[in-house]
Coordinates of C-alpha atoms in Angstrom, one line a residue:
Chain A
X1 CA -27.7 12.8 -10.9
X2 CA -27.5 14.9 -7.8
X3 CA -24.9 12.6 -6.3
X4 CA -22.7 12.8 -9.5
X5 CA -22.9 16.6 -9.3
X6 CA -21.8 16.7 -5.7
X7 CA -19.0 14.3 -6.4
X8 CA -17.8 16.5 -9.3
X9 CA -18.0 19.5 -7.0
X10 CA -15.9 17.8 -4.4
X11 CA -13.3 16.8 -6.9
X12 CA -13.1 20.3 -8.4
X13 CA -13.0 21.9 -4.9
X14 CA -10.2 19.5 -3.7
X15 CA -8.2 20.1 -6.9
X16 CA -8.4 23.9 -6.8
X17 CA -7.7 24.0 -3.0
X18 CA -4.7 21.7 -3.3
X19 CA -3.1 23.5 -6.2
X20 CA -3.6 26.9 -4.7
X21 CA -2.2 25.7 -1.3
X22 CA 0.8 24.1 -2.9
X23 CA 1.6 27.4 -4.6
X24 CA 1.1 29.3 -1.4
X25 CA 3.3 26.9 0.5
X26 CA 6.3 28.1 -1.6
X27 CA 5.7 31.5 -0.1
X28 CA 5.0 30.1 3.4
X29 CA 8.1 28.0 3.4
X30 CA 10.3 31.0 2.4
X31 CA 8.7 33.3 5.0
X32 CA 8.9 30.7 7.8
X33 CA 12.5 29.8 6.9
X34 CA 13.3 33.5 7.0
X35 CA 11.6 33.8 10.4
X36 CA 13.5 30.9 11.9
X37 CA 16.8 32.0 10.4
X38 CA 16.3 35.6 11.6
X39 CA 15.9 37.3 8.2
X40 CA 12.9 38.7 6.3
X41 CA 12.3 36.3 3.5
X42 CA 10.1 37.6 0.5
X43 CA 8.1 40.5 1.9
X44 CA 8.1 43.1 -0.9
X45 CA 5.5 41.9 -3.4
X46 CA 2.0 42.7 -2.1
X47 CA 0.9 42.5 1.6
X48 CA 3.4 40.3 3.5
X49 CA 4.9 39.4 0.2
X50 CA 1.9 37.2 -0.6
X51 CA 2.0 38.1 -4.2
X52 CA 5.5 36.7 -4.5
X53 CA 3.8 33.4 -5.6
X54 CA 2.1 35.2 -8.5
X55 CA 5.4 36.8 -9.5
X56 CA 7.1 33.4 -9.4
X57 CA 4.4 31.8 -11.5
X58 CA 4.6 34.5 -14.1
X59 CA 8.3 34.1 -14.3
X60 CA 8.3 30.3 -14.5
X61 CA 5.6 30.4 -17.2
X62 CA 7.6 32.9 -19.3
X63 CA 10.8 30.8 -19.2
X64 CA 11.8 28.9 -22.2
X65 CA 10.5 25.3 -22.0
X66 CA 13.6 23.5 -23.3
X67 CA 14.0 19.8 -23.9
X68 CA 17.7 18.9 -24.3
X69 CA 18.4 17.3 -27.7
X70 CA 20.2 14.4 -26.1
X71 CA 17.3 13.5 -23.8
X72 CA 14.7 10.8 -24.3
X73 CA 11.9 13.2 -25.3
X74 CA 8.8 11.2 -24.4
X75 CA 10.0 10.0 -21.0
X76 CA 11.5 13.4 -20.3
X77 CA 8.0 15.0 -20.7
X78 CA 6.1 12.3 -18.9
X79 CA 8.3 12.3 -15.8
X80 CA 7.2 15.6 -14.2
X81 CA 3.5 14.7 -14.9
X82 CA 3.8 11.4 -13.1
X83 CA 4.6 12.9 -9.7
X84 CA 1.7 15.4 -9.8
X85 CA -0.8 12.8 -11.1
X86 CA 0.1 10.1 -8.5
X87 CA 0.0 12.6 -5.6
X88 CA -3.2 14.1 -6.6
X89 CA -4.7 10.6 -7.1
X90 CA -3.7 9.8 -3.5
X91 CA -5.8 12.8 -2.3
X92 CA -8.9 11.0 -3.7
X93 CA -9.0 8.7 -0.7
X94 CA -8.2 11.3 2.0
X95 CA -11.4 12.0 4.1
X96 CA -11.3 15.7 4.8
X97 CA -14.5 15.6 6.7
X98 CA -17.2 12.8 7.2
X99 CA -18.8 14.0 4.0
X100 CA -16.0 15.5 1.9
X101 CA -14.1 12.6 0.4
X102 CA -13.7 11.9 -3.3
X103 CA -13.7 8.1 -3.1
X104 CA -14.3 6.2 0.1
X105 CA -12.5 3.0 -1.0
X106 CA -12.4 0.0 1.4
X107 CA -8.7 -0.3 0.5
X108 CA -8.0 3.4 0.8
X109 CA -4.7 3.0 2.8
X110 CA -3.4 0.5 0.2
X111 CA -4.3 2.9 -2.5
X112 CA -2.3 5.6 -0.9
X113 CA 0.7 3.2 -0.6
X114 CA 0.3 2.1 -4.2
X115 CA 0.3 5.7 -5.4
X116 CA 3.3 6.7 -3.3
X117 CA 5.2 3.7 -4.7
X118 CA 4.3 4.8 -8.2
X119 CA 5.5 8.4 -7.6
X120 CA 9.1 7.0 -7.3
X121 CA 9.0 6.6 -11.1
X122 CA 8.8 10.3 -11.6
X123 CA 12.3 10.9 -10.2
X124 CA 13.8 7.8 -11.6
X125 CA 12.6 8.5 -15.1
X126 CA 13.5 12.2 -14.9
X127 CA 17.0 11.2 -14.0
X128 CA 17.3 8.6 -16.7
X129 CA 15.7 10.5 -19.5
X130 CA 17.9 13.6 -19.0
X131 CA 20.8 11.6 -20.2
X132 CA 23.1 13.5 -17.9
X133 CA 25.4 11.9 -15.3
X134 CA 24.4 14.1 -12.4
X135 CA 20.7 13.5 -13.2
X136 CA 21.3 9.8 -13.5
X137 CA 23.1 9.7 -10.1
X138 CA 20.2 11.7 -8.6
X139 CA 17.7 9.3 -10.1
X140 CA 19.6 6.3 -8.8
X141 CA 19.8 7.7 -5.3
X142 CA 16.1 8.6 -5.4
X143 CA 15.0 5.1 -6.5
X144 CA 17.2 3.4 -3.8
X145 CA 16.0 5.8 -1.2
X146 CA 12.3 5.6 -2.0
X147 CA 12.4 1.9 -2.4
X148 CA 13.9 1.3 1.0
X149 CA 11.8 3.8 2.9
X150 CA 8.6 2.6 1.3
X151 CA 9.1 -0.8 2.9
X152 CA 8.7 0.3 6.5
X153 CA 6.4 3.2 5.6
X154 CA 3.9 0.4 4.8
X155 CA 4.9 -1.6 7.8
X156 CA 4.5 1.3 10.2
X157 CA 0.9 1.8 9.1
X158 CA -0.1 -1.8 9.7
X159 CA -0.3 -1.2 13.4
X160 CA -3.0 1.4 12.7
X161 CA -4.8 -1.0 10.4
X162 CA -4.8 -3.7 13.1
X163 CA -6.2 -1.3 15.7
X164 CA -8.9 0.1 13.4
X165 CA -9.6 -3.3 11.8
X166 CA -10.0 -1.6 8.3
X167 CA -8.0 -0.3 5.4
X168 CA -10.7 2.4 4.8
X169 CA -9.4 5.8 5.9
X170 CA -12.9 6.9 7.1
X171 CA -13.1 3.8 9.3
X172 CA -9.6 4.6 10.7
X173 CA -10.7 8.1 11.6
X174 CA -13.9 6.8 13.1
X175 CA -11.9 4.3 15.2
X176 CA -10.1 7.2 16.9
X177 CA -13.2 8.5 18.6
X178 CA -11.8 7.7 22.0
X179 CA -8.1 8.0 21.8
X180 CA -6.0 9.2 18.8
X181 CA -3.7 6.5 17.4
X182 CA -0.6 8.7 18.1
X183 CA -0.8 7.5 21.7
X184 CA -1.0 3.6 21.3
X185 CA 1.0 3.9 18.0
X186 CA 3.6 6.4 19.0
X187 CA 6.4 4.3 17.4
X188 CA 4.4 3.8 14.2
X189 CA 3.8 7.6 14.1
X190 CA 7.5 8.5 14.4
X191 CA 8.5 5.9 11.8
X192 CA 5.8 7.1 9.4
X193 CA 6.9 10.7 9.9
X194 CA 10.5 9.9 9.0
X195 CA 9.5 7.7 6.1
X196 CA 7.2 10.4 4.9
X197 CA 10.0 12.9 5.0
X198 CA 12.1 10.5 2.9
X199 CA 9.3 9.9 0.4
X200 CA 8.9 13.6 -0.2
X201 CA 12.6 14.0 -0.5
X202 CA 12.8 16.8 2.0
X203 CA 15.7 17.9 4.1
X204 CA 17.4 15.9 5.8
X205 CA 16.6 13.3 3.1
X206 CA 17.0 15.5 0.0
X207 CA 20.0 13.5 -1.3
X208 CA 18.5 12.9 -4.8
X209 CA 18.8 16.6 -5.5
X210 CA 21.8 17.4 -3.3
X211 CA 22.9 20.8 -4.8
X212 CA 26.4 20.6 -3.3
X213 CA 27.3 17.4 -5.0
X214 CA 24.9 16.8 -7.9
X215 CA 24.3 20.2 -9.4
X216 CA 20.5 19.8 -8.9
X217 CA 20.2 16.0 -9.1
X218 CA 17.4 14.5 -11.1
X219 CA 16.0 17.9 -12.3
X220 CA 19.2 19.4 -13.5
X221 CA 18.1 19.5 -17.2
X222 CA 14.6 20.7 -16.4
X223 CA 13.5 24.3 -16.9
X224 CA 10.3 26.4 -17.0
X225 CA 7.1 24.8 -15.9
X226 CA 8.4 21.2 -16.1
X227 CA 10.8 22.2 -13.3
X228 CA 7.9 24.0 -11.6
X229 CA 5.9 20.7 -11.7
X230 CA 8.6 18.9 -9.7
X231 CA 8.4 21.7 -7.1
X232 CA 4.6 21.7 -7.0
X233 CA 4.8 17.9 -6.7
X234 CA 7.1 18.3 -3.7
X235 CA 4.7 20.7 -2.0
X236 CA 1.7 18.5 -2.8
X237 CA 3.7 15.6 -1.3
X238 CA 4.2 17.6 1.9
X239 CA 0.5 18.4 2.1
X240 CA -0.3 14.7 1.4
X241 CA 2.0 13.3 4.1
X242 CA 0.7 15.9 6.6
X243 CA -2.9 15.1 5.8
X244 CA -2.1 11.3 6.1
X245 CA -0.5 11.8 9.5
X246 CA -3.6 13.8 10.6
X247 CA -5.9 11.1 9.3
X248 CA -4.0 8.1 10.6
X249 CA -2.6 9.2 13.9
X250 CA -4.3 12.5 15.0
X251 CA -8.0 11.7 14.7
X252 CA -8.6 13.3 11.3
X253 CA -11.5 15.7 11.4
X254 CA -12.3 15.0 15.1
X255 CA -12.2 17.7 17.7
X256 CA -14.5 19.7 19.9
X257 CA -16.5 22.9 19.1
X258 CA -15.0 23.7 15.7
X259 CA -16.4 22.2 12.4
X260 CA -14.6 19.1 11.1
X261 CA -13.0 20.8 8.1
X262 CA -11.4 23.4 10.4
X263 CA -9.9 20.8 12.7
X264 CA -8.6 18.9 9.7
X265 CA -7.0 22.0 8.3
X266 CA -5.4 23.1 11.6
X267 CA -3.8 19.7 12.3
X268 CA -2.6 19.4 8.7
X269 CA -1.2 22.9 8.8
X270 CA 0.8 22.2 12.0
X271 CA 2.5 19.2 10.4
X272 CA 3.3 21.2 7.3
X273 CA 5.0 23.8 9.5
X274 CA 6.8 20.9 11.3
X275 CA 8.2 19.8 7.9
X276 CA 9.4 23.3 7.2
X277 CA 10.9 23.6 10.7
X278 CA 12.8 20.4 10.1
X279 CA 14.3 21.9 7.0
X280 CA 15.4 24.9 8.9
X281 CA 16.9 22.8 11.7
X282 CA 18.6 19.8 10.2
X283 CA 21.6 19.2 7.9
X284 CA 21.5 16.8 5.0
X285 CA 22.5 13.2 5.7
X286 CA 25.2 11.3 3.8
X287 CA 23.8 8.6 1.5
X288 CA 25.4 5.7 3.4
X289 CA 24.0 7.1 6.6
X290 CA 20.6 7.3 5.1
X291 CA 20.7 3.6 3.9
X292 CA 22.1 2.3 7.2
X293 CA 19.5 4.3 9.2
X294 CA 16.7 2.9 7.0
X295 CA 17.6 -0.7 7.0
X296 CA 19.3 -1.2 10.3
X297 CA 17.2 1.1 12.6
X298 CA 13.9 1.9 11.1
X299 CA 13.0 -1.5 9.6
X300 CA 13.6 -3.5 12.8
X301 CA 11.7 -0.8 14.8
X302 CA 8.8 -1.1 12.4
X303 CA 8.8 -4.9 12.7
X304 CA 8.9 -4.6 16.5
X305 CA 6.0 -2.2 16.5
X306 CA 4.1 -4.5 14.2
X307 CA 4.7 -7.6 16.4
X308 CA 3.9 -5.9 19.7
X309 CA 0.7 -4.3 18.3
X310 CA -0.3 -7.6 16.8
X311 CA 0.3 -9.4 20.1
X312 CA -1.6 -6.8 22.1
X313 CA -4.6 -6.9 19.7
X314 CA -4.6 -10.7 19.9
X315 CA -4.6 -10.6 23.7
X316 CA -7.4 -7.9 23.7
X317 CA -9.6 -9.5 21.1
X318 CA -8.8 -13.2 20.6
X319 CA -10.1 -14.6 17.3
X320 CA -13.3 -16.6 17.5
Chain B
X1 CA -18.6 -0.7 -16.1
X2 CA -18.5 -3.1 -19.1
X3 CA -17.1 -0.3 -21.2
X4 CA -14.4 0.5 -18.6
X5 CA -13.5 -3.2 -18.5
X6 CA -13.0 -3.4 -22.3
X7 CA -11.0 -0.2 -22.3
X8 CA -8.7 -1.4 -19.5
X9 CA -8.4 -4.8 -21.2
X10 CA -7.5 -3.2 -24.5
X11 CA -4.9 -1.0 -22.8
X12 CA -3.4 -4.1 -21.1
X13 CA -3.3 -6.1 -24.4
X14 CA -1.9 -3.2 -26.5
X15 CA 0.7 -2.2 -23.9
X16 CA 1.8 -5.8 -23.4
X17 CA 2.3 -6.1 -27.2
X18 CA 4.4 -2.9 -27.1
X19 CA 6.5 -4.4 -24.3
X20 CA 7.6 -7.1 -26.7
X21 CA 8.0 -5.0 -29.8
X22 CA 9.6 -1.8 -28.4
X23 CA 13.3 -1.6 -29.0
X24 CA 14.3 0.6 -26.1
X25 CA 14.5 -1.5 -22.9
X26 CA 13.3 1.4 -20.6
X27 CA 10.4 2.1 -22.9
X28 CA 9.5 -1.6 -22.8
X29 CA 9.5 -1.5 -19.0
X30 CA 7.3 1.5 -19.0
X31 CA 4.8 -0.2 -21.2
X32 CA 4.9 -3.2 -18.8
X33 CA 4.1 -0.8 -16.0
X34 CA 1.1 0.5 -17.9
X35 CA 0.0 -3.0 -18.6
X36 CA 0.2 -3.8 -14.8
X37 CA -1.9 -0.7 -14.0
X38 CA -4.5 -1.8 -16.6
X39 CA -4.7 -5.3 -15.2
X40 CA -5.1 -3.7 -11.7
X41 CA -8.1 -1.7 -13.1
X42 CA -9.5 -5.0 -14.5
X43 CA -9.2 -6.6 -11.1
X44 CA -10.9 -3.5 -9.5
X45 CA -13.8 -3.7 -12.0
X46 CA -14.2 -7.5 -11.1
X47 CA -14.8 -6.4 -7.5
X48 CA -11.4 -7.4 -6.1
X49 CA -9.9 -4.1 -4.9
X50 CA -7.4 -5.8 -2.6
X51 CA -5.9 -7.8 -5.4
X52 CA -5.9 -4.6 -7.6
X53 CA -3.9 -2.7 -4.9
X54 CA -1.5 -5.5 -4.4
X55 CA -0.9 -5.6 -8.2
X56 CA 0.1 -2.0 -8.1
X57 CA 2.1 -2.0 -4.9
X58 CA 4.1 -5.2 -5.6
X59 CA 4.4 -5.4 -9.4
X60 CA 4.1 -1.9 -10.7
X61 CA 5.5 -0.2 -7.6
X62 CA 8.3 -2.4 -6.3
X63 CA 9.4 -5.1 -8.8
X64 CA 9.4 -2.8 -11.8
X65 CA 11.3 0.0 -10.0
X66 CA 14.1 -2.6 -9.4
X67 CA 14.0 -3.5 -13.2
X68 CA 14.2 0.1 -14.2
X69 CA 17.0 0.6 -11.7
X70 CA 19.0 -2.2 -13.2
X71 CA 18.4 -1.2 -16.8
X72 CA 19.3 2.4 -16.0
X73 CA 22.7 1.3 -14.7
X74 CA 23.3 -0.8 -17.8
X75 CA 23.6 2.4 -19.9
X76 CA 22.1 0.8 -23.0
X77 CA 22.8 2.8 -26.2
X78 CA 22.2 2.6 -29.9
X79 CA 23.9 -0.8 -30.2
X80 CA 21.5 -2.4 -27.8
X81 CA 18.6 -1.0 -29.9
X82 CA 20.0 -2.4 -33.1
X83 CA 20.5 -5.8 -31.4
X84 CA 16.9 -5.8 -30.3
X85 CA 15.8 -4.9 -33.8
X86 CA 17.7 -7.9 -35.1
X87 CA 15.8 -10.2 -32.7
X88 CA 12.4 -8.9 -34.0
X89 CA 12.7 -10.1 -37.6
X90 CA 9.5 -11.6 -38.9
X91 CA 11.0 -15.1 -39.5
X92 CA 11.6 -15.5 -35.7
X93 CA 7.9 -14.8 -35.0
X94 CA 6.6 -17.9 -36.8
X95 CA 7.3 -20.7 -34.2
X96 CA 6.2 -18.8 -31.1
X97 CA 3.1 -17.5 -32.8
X98 CA 1.9 -21.0 -33.7
X99 CA 2.5 -22.2 -30.1
X100 CA 0.8 -19.2 -28.5
X101 CA -2.1 -19.3 -31.0
X102 CA -2.7 -22.9 -30.0
X103 CA -2.9 -21.9 -26.3
X104 CA -5.1 -19.0 -27.2
X105 CA -7.4 -21.3 -29.1
X106 CA -7.7 -23.7 -26.2
X107 CA -8.4 -20.8 -23.8
X108 CA -11.1 -19.5 -26.2
X109 CA -12.6 -23.0 -26.4
X110 CA -12.8 -23.1 -22.6
X111 CA -14.5 -19.7 -22.5
X112 CA -16.9 -20.8 -25.2
X113 CA -17.8 -24.1 -23.6
X114 CA -19.2 -22.3 -20.6
X115 CA -17.0 -24.2 -18.0
X116 CA -15.8 -20.8 -16.8
X117 CA -19.2 -19.4 -15.8
X118 CA -19.7 -15.7 -15.5
X119 CA -19.7 -14.3 -11.9
X120 CA -22.7 -12.1 -12.7
X121 CA -23.0 -8.5 -11.4
X122 CA -20.2 -6.4 -10.0
X123 CA -19.9 -6.8 -6.2
X124 CA -16.9 -6.3 -4.0
X125 CA -15.5 -9.7 -3.0
X126 CA -13.4 -10.5 0.0
X127 CA -9.8 -11.5 -0.9
X128 CA -10.6 -15.1 0.3
X129 CA -13.3 -15.4 -2.4
X130 CA -10.9 -14.1 -5.0
X131 CA -8.4 -16.8 -4.0
X132 CA -11.0 -19.5 -4.1
X133 CA -12.2 -18.5 -7.6
X134 CA -8.6 -18.2 -8.9
X135 CA -7.7 -21.7 -7.8
X136 CA -11.1 -23.1 -8.6
X137 CA -12.8 -22.4 -11.9
X138 CA -10.0 -20.0 -13.2
X139 CA -7.2 -22.4 -12.4
X140 CA -6.4 -22.4 -16.2
X141 CA -5.3 -18.7 -15.9
X142 CA -3.0 -19.5 -13.0
X143 CA -1.5 -22.5 -14.8
X144 CA -1.0 -20.5 -18.0
X145 CA 0.8 -17.7 -16.0
X146 CA 3.1 -20.2 -14.3
X147 CA 3.8 -21.8 -17.7
X148 CA 5.0 -18.4 -18.9
X149 CA 7.7 -18.5 -16.2
X150 CA 9.3 -21.5 -17.8
X151 CA 9.7 -19.9 -21.3
X152 CA 11.1 -16.8 -19.5
X153 CA 13.7 -18.9 -17.7
X154 CA 14.6 -20.8 -20.8
X155 CA 14.8 -17.7 -22.9
X156 CA 17.0 -15.9 -20.4
X157 CA 19.3 -18.9 -20.3
X158 CA 19.5 -19.1 -24.1
X159 CA 20.2 -15.4 -24.5
X160 CA 22.8 -15.3 -21.8
X161 CA 24.6 -18.4 -23.2
X162 CA 24.6 -17.1 -26.7
X163 CA 26.3 -13.8 -25.7
X164 CA 29.0 -15.7 -23.7
X165 CA 30.1 -17.9 -26.6
X166 CA 30.3 -14.9 -28.9
X167 CA 32.6 -13.1 -26.6
X168 CA 34.9 -16.0 -26.0

């Protein structure tokens, strides 16, 4: 009974923290972008503009929640929920500290990959159900992009799995006691970072919602909180990818002096800031460039990384 | 756990039925995804998490995205729905129903005869064990699934040919 209660407490804590953080990230991103682009950003509402999030939320909840008459209603409503649900499900396997983890699955990493492949449906279905040519184009782009980048996202992580000898995320963190995997798996880390950027559809990979060509891409027809859910989903995705980078390549909760949860938060926060900095620094790619880059550069690199790591592991620990 | 199994199995069966009966192609594909997810849950409850994850990554995540991708580009409208409705008249159901009822009966007989013994309690199995069990006592399931591919192929050929001769 006690165990059930603590599990429920962890689930509630993780959910509340994540949803609050993803809302705060909207403010953080705008402030940081302002800082890097030498302007103020939102600084009027509350101290440092912190209450801007509250103002945005009130506005977005008050907006008319409109479903276009030409849309496929059921799918149109389900699509924004899919992205939130799949990303929140992924957090179930992330070990925040040795004790704070919702479900310590022995196939945790595969669960993360499975959920991220399911999150592609959100964008695809949103684009199709809107029954609007810009939305459909955005949806098509998104599905092509997420499908191609998923391939080597999984491949880039297999090096980590070989070194740790386990799919369980807790074992992977424990295996980084001596040296973080970002050193032996530096190529895997870079590939995963780029694939993660593409999976979250962030600049420079935000082609599915390219405002300049597609109005707003897959979420053109969405308004009110349904539109808000796509945004919250995007920020949750950023937190998830940052947390996964921390867990897989930067030793998770490990670090001297400070308690584990603080180390985890610091590392994850740094990667979130890196994501925002990339948005401030890089222009959007063209779609053919994105595809060429994915299939002709990243996939071969991921395969090379896999082969070399496999060979080195075999030399180091020959099978009995 | 038994309750969860029956729930997942029920979802899988109902959504598979809806795949066949729904008139909108994209809705049918979505039901198929739900069915895959439910089957993954069943595998998970059986103590085969690796197979469950592969089911989601490969079938629900990768193959079905391609299906949805293609169907989206076909731009199926009202006409396609009417055509689908025409294929679902009750007369057409008789033949396939008899055939699949026979197969179902044989499968139930096998379950009843105790040849497929129960595995017992729920413990996490290694992927190797799952493979051994699938190609050992549960070979009938694998064979039934592979037999399904043949009707699929024949059906696709039949539908494709029929349309061509109509156009010409």
